[in-house]
Short mmCIF file of C-alpha atoms in Angstrom, two decimals:
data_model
loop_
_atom_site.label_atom_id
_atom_site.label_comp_id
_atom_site.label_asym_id
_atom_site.label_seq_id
_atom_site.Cartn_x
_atom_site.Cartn_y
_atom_site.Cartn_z
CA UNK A 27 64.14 117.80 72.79
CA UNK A 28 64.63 116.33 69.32
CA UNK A 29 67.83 118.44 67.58
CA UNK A 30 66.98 118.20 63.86
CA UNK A 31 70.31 119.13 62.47
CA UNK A 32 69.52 118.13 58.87
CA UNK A 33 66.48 120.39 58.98
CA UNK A 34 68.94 123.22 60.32
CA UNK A 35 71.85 122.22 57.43
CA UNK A 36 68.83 121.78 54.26
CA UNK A 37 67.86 125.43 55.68
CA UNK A 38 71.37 126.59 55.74
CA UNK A 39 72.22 125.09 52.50
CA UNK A 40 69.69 126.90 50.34
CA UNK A 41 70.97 130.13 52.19
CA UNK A 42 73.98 129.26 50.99
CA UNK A 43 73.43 128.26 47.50
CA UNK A 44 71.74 131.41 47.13
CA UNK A 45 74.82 133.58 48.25
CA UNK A 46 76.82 131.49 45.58
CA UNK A 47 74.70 132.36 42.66
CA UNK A 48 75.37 136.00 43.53
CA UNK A 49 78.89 135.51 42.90
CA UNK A 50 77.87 135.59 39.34
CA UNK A 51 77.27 138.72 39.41
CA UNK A 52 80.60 139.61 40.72
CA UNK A 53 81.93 138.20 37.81
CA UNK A 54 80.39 140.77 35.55
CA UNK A 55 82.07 143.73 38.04
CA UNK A 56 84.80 144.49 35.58
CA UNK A 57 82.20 145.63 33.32
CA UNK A 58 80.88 148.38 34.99
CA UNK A 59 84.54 149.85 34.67
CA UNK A 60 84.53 148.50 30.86
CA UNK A 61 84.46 151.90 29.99
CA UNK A 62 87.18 152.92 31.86
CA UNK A 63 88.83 149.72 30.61
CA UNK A 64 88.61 151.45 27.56
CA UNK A 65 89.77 154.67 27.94
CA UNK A 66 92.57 153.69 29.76
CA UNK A 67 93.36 151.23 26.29
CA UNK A 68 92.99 154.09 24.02
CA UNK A 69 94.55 156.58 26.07
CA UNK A 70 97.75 153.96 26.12
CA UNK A 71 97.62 153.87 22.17
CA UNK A 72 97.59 157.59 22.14
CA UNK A 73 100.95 157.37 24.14
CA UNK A 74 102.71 154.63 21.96
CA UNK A 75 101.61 156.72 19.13
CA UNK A 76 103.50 159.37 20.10
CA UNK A 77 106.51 157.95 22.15
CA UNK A 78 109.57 157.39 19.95
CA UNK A 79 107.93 153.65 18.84
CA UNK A 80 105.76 156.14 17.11
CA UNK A 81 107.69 158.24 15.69
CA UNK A 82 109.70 155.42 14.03
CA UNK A 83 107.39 152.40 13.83
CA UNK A 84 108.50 149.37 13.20
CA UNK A 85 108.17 149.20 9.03
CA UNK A 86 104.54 151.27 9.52
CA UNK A 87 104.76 153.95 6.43
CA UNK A 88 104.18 157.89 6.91
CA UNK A 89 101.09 157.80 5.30
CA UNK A 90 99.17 155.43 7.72
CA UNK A 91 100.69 156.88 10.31
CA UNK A 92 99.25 160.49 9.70
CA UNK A 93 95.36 158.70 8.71
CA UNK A 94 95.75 156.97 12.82
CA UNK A 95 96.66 160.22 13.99
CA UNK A 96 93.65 162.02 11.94
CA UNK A 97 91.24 159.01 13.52
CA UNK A 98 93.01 159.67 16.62
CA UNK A 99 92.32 163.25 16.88
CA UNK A 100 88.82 162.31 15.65
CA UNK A 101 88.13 160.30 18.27
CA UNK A 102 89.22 163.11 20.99
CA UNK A 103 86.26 164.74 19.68
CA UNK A 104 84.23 162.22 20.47
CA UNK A 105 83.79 162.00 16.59
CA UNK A 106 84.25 158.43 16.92
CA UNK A 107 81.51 157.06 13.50
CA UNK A 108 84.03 159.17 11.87
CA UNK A 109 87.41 157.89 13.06
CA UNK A 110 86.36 154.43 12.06
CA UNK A 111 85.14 155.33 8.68
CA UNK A 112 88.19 156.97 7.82
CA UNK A 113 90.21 153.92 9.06
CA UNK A 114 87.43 151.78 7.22
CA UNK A 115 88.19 153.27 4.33
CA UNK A 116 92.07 152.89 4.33
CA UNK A 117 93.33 149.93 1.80
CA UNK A 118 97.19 149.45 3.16
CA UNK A 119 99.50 147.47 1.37
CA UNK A 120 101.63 146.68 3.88
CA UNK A 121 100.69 143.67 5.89
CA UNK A 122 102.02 145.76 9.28
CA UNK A 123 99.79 148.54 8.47
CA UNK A 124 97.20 146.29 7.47
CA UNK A 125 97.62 144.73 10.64
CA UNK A 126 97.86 148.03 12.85
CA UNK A 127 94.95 149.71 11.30
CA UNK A 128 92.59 146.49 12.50
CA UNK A 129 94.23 146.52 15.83
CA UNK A 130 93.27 150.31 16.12
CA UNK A 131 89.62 150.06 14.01
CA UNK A 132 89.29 146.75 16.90
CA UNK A 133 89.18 148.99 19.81
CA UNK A 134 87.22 152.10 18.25
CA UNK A 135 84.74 150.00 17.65
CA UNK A 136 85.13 148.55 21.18
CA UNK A 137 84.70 152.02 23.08
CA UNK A 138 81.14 151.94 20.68
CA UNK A 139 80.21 148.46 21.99
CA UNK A 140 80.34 147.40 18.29
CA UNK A 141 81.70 144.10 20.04
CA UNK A 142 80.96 141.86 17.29
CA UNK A 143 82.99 144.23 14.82
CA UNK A 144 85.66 144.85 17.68
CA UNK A 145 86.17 141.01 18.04
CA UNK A 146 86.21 141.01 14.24
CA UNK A 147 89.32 143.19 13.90
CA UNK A 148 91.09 142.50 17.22
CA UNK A 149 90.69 138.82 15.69
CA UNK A 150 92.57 139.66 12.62
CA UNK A 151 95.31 141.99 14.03
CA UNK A 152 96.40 139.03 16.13
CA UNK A 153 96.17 136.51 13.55
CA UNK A 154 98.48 138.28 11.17
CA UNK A 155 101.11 138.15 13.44
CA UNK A 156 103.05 141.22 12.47
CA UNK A 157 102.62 143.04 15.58
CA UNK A 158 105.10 143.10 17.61
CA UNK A 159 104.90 140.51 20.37
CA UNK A 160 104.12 142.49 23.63
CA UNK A 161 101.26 144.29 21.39
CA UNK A 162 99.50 140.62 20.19
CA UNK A 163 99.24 139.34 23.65
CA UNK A 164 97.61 142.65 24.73
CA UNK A 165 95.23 142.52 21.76
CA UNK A 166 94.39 138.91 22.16
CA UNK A 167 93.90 139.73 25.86
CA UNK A 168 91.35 142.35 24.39
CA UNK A 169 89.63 139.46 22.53
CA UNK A 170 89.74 136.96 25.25
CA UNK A 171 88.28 140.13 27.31
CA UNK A 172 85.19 141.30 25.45
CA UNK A 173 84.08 137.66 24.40
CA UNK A 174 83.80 136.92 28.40
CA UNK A 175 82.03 140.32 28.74
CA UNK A 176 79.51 139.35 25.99
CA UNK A 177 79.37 135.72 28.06
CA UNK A 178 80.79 133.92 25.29
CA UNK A 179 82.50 131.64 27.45
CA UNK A 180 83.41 128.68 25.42
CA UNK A 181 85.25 131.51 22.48
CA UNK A 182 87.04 133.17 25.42
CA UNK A 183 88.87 130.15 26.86
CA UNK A 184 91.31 129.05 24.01
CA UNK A 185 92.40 132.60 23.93
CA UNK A 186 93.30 133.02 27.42
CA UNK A 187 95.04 129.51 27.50
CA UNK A 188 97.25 130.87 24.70
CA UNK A 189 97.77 133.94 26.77
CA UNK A 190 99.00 131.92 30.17
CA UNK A 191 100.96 129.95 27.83
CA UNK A 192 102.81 132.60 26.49
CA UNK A 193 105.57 133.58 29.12
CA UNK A 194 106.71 137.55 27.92
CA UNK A 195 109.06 139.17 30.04
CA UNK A 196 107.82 142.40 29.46
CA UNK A 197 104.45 141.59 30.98
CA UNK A 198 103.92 141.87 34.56
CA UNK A 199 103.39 138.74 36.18
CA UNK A 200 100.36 140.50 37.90
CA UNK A 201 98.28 140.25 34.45
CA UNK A 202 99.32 136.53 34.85
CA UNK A 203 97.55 136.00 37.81
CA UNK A 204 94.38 138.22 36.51
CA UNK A 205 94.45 135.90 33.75
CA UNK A 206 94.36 132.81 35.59
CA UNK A 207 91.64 134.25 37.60
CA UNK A 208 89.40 134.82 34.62
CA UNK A 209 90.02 131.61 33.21
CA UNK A 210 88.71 130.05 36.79
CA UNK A 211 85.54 132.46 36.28
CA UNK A 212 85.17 131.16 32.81
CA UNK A 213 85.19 127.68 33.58
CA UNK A 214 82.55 128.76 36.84
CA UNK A 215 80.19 130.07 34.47
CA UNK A 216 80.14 126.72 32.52
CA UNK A 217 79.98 124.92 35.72
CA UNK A 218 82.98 122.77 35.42
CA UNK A 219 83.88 122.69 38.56
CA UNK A 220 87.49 120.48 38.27
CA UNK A 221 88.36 122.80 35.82
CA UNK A 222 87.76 126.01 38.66
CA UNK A 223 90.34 124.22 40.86
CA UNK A 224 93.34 123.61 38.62
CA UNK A 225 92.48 127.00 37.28
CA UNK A 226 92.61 128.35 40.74
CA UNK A 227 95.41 126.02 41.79
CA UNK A 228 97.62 127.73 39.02
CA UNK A 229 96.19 131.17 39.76
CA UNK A 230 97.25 130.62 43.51
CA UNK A 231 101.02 128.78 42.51
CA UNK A 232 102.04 132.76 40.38
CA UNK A 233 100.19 134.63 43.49
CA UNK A 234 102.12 136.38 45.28
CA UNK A 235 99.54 139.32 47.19
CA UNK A 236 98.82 136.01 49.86
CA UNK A 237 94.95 134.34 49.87
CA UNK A 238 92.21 136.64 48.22
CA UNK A 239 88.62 135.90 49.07
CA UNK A 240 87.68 136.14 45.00
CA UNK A 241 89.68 132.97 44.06
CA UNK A 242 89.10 131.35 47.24
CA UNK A 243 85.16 131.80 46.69
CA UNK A 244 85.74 130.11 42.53
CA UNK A 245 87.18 127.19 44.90
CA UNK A 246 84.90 127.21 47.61
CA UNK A 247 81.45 127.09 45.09
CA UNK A 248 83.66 124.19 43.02
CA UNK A 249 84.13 122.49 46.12
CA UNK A 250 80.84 122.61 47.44
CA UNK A 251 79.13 121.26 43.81
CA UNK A 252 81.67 118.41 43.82
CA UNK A 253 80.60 117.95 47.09
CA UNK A 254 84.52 117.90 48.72
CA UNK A 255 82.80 118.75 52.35
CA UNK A 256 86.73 118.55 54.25
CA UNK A 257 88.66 120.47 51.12
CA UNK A 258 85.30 123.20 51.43
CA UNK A 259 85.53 123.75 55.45
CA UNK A 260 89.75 124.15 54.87
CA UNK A 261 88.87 127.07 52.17
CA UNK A 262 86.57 128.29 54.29
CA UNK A 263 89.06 128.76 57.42
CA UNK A 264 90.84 130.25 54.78
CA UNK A 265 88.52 132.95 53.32
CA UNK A 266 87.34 133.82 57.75
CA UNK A 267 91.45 134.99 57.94
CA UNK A 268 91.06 137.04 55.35
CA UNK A 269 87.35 138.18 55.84
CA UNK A 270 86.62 137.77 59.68
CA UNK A 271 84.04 140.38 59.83
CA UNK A 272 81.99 138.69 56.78
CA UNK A 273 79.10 136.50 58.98
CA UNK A 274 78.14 134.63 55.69
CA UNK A 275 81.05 132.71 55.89
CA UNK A 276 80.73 132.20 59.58
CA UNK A 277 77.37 130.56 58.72
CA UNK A 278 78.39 128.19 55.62
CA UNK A 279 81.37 126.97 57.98
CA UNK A 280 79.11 125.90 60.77
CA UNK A 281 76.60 124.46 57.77
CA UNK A 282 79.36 122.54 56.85
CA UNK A 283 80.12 121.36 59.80
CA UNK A 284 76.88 119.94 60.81
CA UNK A 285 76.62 118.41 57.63
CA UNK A 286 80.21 116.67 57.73
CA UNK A 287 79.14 115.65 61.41
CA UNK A 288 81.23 118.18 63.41
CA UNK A 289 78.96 119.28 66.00
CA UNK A 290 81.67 120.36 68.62
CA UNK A 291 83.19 122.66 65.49
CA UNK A 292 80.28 124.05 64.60
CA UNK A 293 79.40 125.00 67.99
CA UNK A 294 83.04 126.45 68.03
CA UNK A 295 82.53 127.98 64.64
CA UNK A 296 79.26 130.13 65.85
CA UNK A 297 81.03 130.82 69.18
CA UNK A 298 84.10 132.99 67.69
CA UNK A 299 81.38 134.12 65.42
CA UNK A 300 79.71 135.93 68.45
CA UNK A 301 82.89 136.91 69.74
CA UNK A 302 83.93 138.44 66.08
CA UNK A 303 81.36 140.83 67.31
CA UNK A 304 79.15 139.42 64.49
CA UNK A 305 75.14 139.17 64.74
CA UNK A 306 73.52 135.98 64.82
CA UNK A 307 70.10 135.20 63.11
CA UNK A 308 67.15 133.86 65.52
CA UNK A 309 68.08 130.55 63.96
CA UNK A 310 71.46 130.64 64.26
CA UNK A 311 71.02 131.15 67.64
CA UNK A 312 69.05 128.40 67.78
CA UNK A 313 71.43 126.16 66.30
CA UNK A 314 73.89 127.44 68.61
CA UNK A 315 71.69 126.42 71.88
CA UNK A 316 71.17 123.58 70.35
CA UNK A 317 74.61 122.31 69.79
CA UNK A 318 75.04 123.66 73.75
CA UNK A 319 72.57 121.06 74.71
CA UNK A 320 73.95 118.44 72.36
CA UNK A 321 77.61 119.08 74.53
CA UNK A 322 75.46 118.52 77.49
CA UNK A 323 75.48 121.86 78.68
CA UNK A 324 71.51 122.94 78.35
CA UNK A 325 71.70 126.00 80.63
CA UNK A 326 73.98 127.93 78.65
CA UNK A 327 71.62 126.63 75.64
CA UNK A 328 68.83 128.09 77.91
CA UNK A 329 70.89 131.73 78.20
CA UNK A 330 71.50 131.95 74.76
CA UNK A 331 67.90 131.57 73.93
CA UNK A 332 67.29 134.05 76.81
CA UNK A 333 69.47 136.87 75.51
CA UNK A 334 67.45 136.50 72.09
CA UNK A 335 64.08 136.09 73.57
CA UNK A 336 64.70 139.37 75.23
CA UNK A 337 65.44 141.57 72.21
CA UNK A 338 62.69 139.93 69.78
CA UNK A 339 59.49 141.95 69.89
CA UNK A 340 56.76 139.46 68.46
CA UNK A 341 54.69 137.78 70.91
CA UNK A 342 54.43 134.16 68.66
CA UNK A 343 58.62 134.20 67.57
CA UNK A 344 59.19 134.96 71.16
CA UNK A 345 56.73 132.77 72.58
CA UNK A 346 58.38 129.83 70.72
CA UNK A 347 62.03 130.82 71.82
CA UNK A 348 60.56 130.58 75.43
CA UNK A 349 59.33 127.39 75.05
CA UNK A 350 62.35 126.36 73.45
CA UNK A 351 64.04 127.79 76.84
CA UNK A 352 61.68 125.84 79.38
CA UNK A 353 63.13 122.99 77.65
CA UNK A 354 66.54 123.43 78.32
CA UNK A 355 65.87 124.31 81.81
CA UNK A 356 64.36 121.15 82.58
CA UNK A 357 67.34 119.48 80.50
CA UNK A 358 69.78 121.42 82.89
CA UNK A 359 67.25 120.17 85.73
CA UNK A 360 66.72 124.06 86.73
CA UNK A 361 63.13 123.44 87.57
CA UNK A 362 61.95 126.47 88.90
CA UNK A 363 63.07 128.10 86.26
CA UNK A 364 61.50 125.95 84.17
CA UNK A 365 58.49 126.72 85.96
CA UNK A 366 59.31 130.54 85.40
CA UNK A 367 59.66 130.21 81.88
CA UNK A 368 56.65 127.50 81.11
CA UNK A 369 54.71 131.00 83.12
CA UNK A 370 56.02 133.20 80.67
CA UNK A 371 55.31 131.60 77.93
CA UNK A 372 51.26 130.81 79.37
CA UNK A 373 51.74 134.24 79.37
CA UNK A 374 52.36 135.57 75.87
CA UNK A 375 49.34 133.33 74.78
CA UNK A 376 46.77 134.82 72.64
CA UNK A 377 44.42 131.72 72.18
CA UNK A 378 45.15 127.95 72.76
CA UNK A 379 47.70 127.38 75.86
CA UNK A 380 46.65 123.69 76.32
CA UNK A 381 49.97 122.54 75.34
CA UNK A 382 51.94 124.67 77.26
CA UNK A 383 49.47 124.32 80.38
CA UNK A 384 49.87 120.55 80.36
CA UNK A 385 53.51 120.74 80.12
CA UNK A 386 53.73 123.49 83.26
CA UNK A 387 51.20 121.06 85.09
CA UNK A 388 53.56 117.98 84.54
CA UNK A 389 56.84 119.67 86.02
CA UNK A 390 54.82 121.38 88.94
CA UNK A 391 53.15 117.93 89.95
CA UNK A 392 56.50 116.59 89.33
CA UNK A 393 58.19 119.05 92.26
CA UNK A 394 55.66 118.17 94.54
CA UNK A 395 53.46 121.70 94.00
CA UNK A 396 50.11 119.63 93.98
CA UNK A 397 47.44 122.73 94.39
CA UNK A 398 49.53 124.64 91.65
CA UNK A 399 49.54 121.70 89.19
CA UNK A 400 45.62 121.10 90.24
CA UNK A 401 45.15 125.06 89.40
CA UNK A 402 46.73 123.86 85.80
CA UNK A 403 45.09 120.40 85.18
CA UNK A 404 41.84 122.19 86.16
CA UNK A 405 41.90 125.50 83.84
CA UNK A 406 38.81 125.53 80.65
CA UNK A 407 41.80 125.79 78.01
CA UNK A 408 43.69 122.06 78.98
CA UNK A 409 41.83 120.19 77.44
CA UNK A 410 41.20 121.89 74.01
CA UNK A 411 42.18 119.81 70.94
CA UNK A 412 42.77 116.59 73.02
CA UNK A 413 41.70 113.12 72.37
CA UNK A 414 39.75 110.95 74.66
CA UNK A 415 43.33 109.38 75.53
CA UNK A 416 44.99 112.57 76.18
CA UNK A 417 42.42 113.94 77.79
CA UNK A 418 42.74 110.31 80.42
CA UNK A 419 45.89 111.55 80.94
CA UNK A 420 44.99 114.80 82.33
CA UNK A 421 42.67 112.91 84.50
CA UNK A 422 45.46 110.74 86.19
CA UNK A 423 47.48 113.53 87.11
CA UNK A 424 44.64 114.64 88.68
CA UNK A 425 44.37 110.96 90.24
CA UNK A 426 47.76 112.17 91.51
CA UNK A 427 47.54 115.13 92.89
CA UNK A 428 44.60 114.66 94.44
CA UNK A 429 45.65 111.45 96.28
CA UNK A 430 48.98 113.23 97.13
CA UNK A 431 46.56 115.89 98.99
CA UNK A 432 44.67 113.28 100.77
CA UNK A 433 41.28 114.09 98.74
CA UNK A 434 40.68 110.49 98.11
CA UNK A 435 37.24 110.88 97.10
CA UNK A 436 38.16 113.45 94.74
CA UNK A 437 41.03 111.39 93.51
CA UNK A 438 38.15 108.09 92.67
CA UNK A 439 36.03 110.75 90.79
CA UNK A 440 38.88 111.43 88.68
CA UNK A 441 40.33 107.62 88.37
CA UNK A 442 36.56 106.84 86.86
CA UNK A 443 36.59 109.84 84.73
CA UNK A 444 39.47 108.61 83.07
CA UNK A 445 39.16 105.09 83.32
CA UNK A 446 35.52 106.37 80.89
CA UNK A 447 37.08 108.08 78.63
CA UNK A 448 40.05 105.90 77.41
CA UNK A 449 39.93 102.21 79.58
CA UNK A 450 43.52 101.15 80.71
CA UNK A 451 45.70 99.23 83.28
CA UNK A 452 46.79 102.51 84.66
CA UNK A 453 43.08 103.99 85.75
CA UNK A 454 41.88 100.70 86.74
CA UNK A 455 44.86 99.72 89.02
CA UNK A 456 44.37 103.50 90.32
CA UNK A 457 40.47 103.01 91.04
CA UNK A 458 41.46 99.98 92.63
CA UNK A 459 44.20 101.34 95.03
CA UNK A 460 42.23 104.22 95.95
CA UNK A 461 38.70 102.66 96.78
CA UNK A 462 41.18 100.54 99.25
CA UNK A 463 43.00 103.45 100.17
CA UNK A 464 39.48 105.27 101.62
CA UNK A 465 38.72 102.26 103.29
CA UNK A 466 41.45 102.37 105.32
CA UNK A 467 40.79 106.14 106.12
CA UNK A 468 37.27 106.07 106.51
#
């Protein structure tokens, strides 16, 4: 039986590039909650506002003060065209309130998805400098933030370089790591794919929560398009003791596997899969009967194929897993229930059975059951499709059969038959044999 890995690996590959194109989509998950994103911003501002830093602000005068907490109590009515015209409208001369008031208009106009206008003033508050230092990372974060949101990937790098760059001791090194991440997301988005390791290789040197499947994916996908087949499988091992119970990356391990020539891991890979309790696809289980039969152990091949024939409900898909099952039988030399199987599948037959007749007549003649391999060679359908040299063929294991029952006569008939339908050495040294043979006997 001819085990087509590459067919199995092109097959699993396009699976698999498929499942890595939805990871885009995760990427975009932090969106969904940019609303909460948001809130929780603004509802932080309201805080500092009124925390002591309010109350006495570094060098930010009464007056501004009071107009943020008007816009501020503006915006709690959900008011929020208002609060920004107000703050539109304000003309501070100092540089820090200057500075403050864009920082604040920045994200009202963010919770309003104004993000070109948000970006805009955000842009500005950081620029000035005159916030105090904790405040312009978190706004430049902001920035770095919505330009990644609005897939502006190429704007939103320099600003989070500058942000990993910037070592604060007042920020957790949790928003390092986050920061890192997004970076390696960035750089996956523009599809440079050295730049997604080093990103994730400094994402996982501050990590300190042990291997998470997001990062490990960036690498995995940058891997994979570099085409760094060892470093890929390694990630993967990684990402299955994390994720055990995800199958998909059960499946691109064993992919990988086959294509890096690793049939004995693949077959190991699939095997703990099953045991993980996880489901196998029909061709999965395929694959894994095949790389049985490639260990040379066919029968199990032939129960796995078995096991999945029994729970699959179409008549052709489960015709075809039977067949594939005869197979392995006669690989494991289990002939009979080879025989069995070849019967089964005759059985499930809906039209043509020629194929599977001829094969069933080969085996049977081949254990000695003559009249049962005559009952094959003999049926209407055998013959159906065949060419004058096939159809020979059929005729010589009559030749056979017949001559192993004695009926000589019968046996010439047949030897003529198909030494007329496709001449060779084989009919002709058969005719000659025989006629000698019935001499001898007559």
């Amino acid at each position: 039986m001819k085990l087509d890995y590459l067919t199995i690996y092109n097959t699993k590959l396009t699976v698999y590039k498929t499942k890595l194109i939805v990871y885009k989509a995760k990427l975009t998950i932090y969106k969904a909650n940019v609303s909460k994103l948001k809130s929780a911003l603004l509802f932080a501002l309201l805080c500092w506002f009124t925390s002591s830093a309010y109350a006495n602000p570094p060098q930010l005068t009464q007056f501004i003060a009071g107009k943020i907490q008007a816009a501020q109590a503006l915006q709690q009515q959900e008011r929020y065209g208002d609060a920004i015209e107000l703050l539109t409208e304000l003309t501070p001369r100092q540089a820090y309130d200057q500075a403050f008031v864009q920082r604040v208009l920045g994200i009202f106009h963010w919770q309003q998805e104004n993000t070109d206008q948000a970006v805009k003033y955000l842009t500005l508050a950081v620029e000035s400098q005159l916030l105090p230092t904790e405040q312009t990372w978190m706004t430049q974060r902001m920035v770095a933030d919505i330009l990644l949101s609005q897939q502006k990937y190429q704007q939103a790098l320099p600003h989070y370089y500058v942000l990993v760059n910037k070592k604060i001791s007042s920020i957790k090194l949790k928003e390092f790591t986050e920061l890192w991440l997004r970076i390696a997301q960035t750089h996956y988005q523009l599809r440079e794919w050295d730049k997604v390791l080093i990103a994730v290789r400094s994402y996982e040197g501050i990590n300190t929560q042990g291997d998470q499947v997001q990062a490990l994916n960036l690498q995995l996908t940058a891997q994979s398009q570099l085409q760094r087949w060892p470093a890929a499988i390694d990630t993967l091992d990684r990402i299955i003791a994390v994720e055990p119970d995800k199958l998909l990356w059960w499946q691109q391990l064993a992919g990988l596997q086959l294509r890096v020539s690793q049939p004995q891991a693949a077959l190991t890979t699939l095997i703990l899969a099953q045991r993980q309790g996880l489901e196998l696809s029909v061709q999965e289980y395929r694959t894994l009967a095949q790389l049985y039969a490639q260990q040379g152990i066919p029968e199990q091949a032939a129960r796995e194929l078995g096991l999945l024939a029994a729970n699959i409900t179409d008549n052709d898909e489960r015709q075809k897993l039977l067949a594939e099952q005869a197979q392995y039988w006669q690989m494991a030399k289990e002939w009979n229930k080879a025989i069995d199987t070849w019967r089964d599948v005759i059985a499930l037959s809906t039209g043509d059975a020629a194929e599977y007749r001829w094969l069933l007549a080969q085996l049977l003649l081949q254990q000695g059951h003559y009249e049962l391999a005559l009952l094959e060679l003999n049926h209407h359908q055998i013959k159906q499709g065949k060419s004058n040299k096939e159809q020979a063929a059929i005729e010589l294991a009559k030749v056979r059969s017949y001559y192993k029952l004695e009926q000589f006569d019968r046996a010439i008939t047949h030897a003529k038959l198909a030494q007329y339908l496709s001449p060779s050495a084989s009919a002709k040294g058969w005719l000659k044999y025989l006629q000698q043979v019935r001499k001898i006997h007559s």
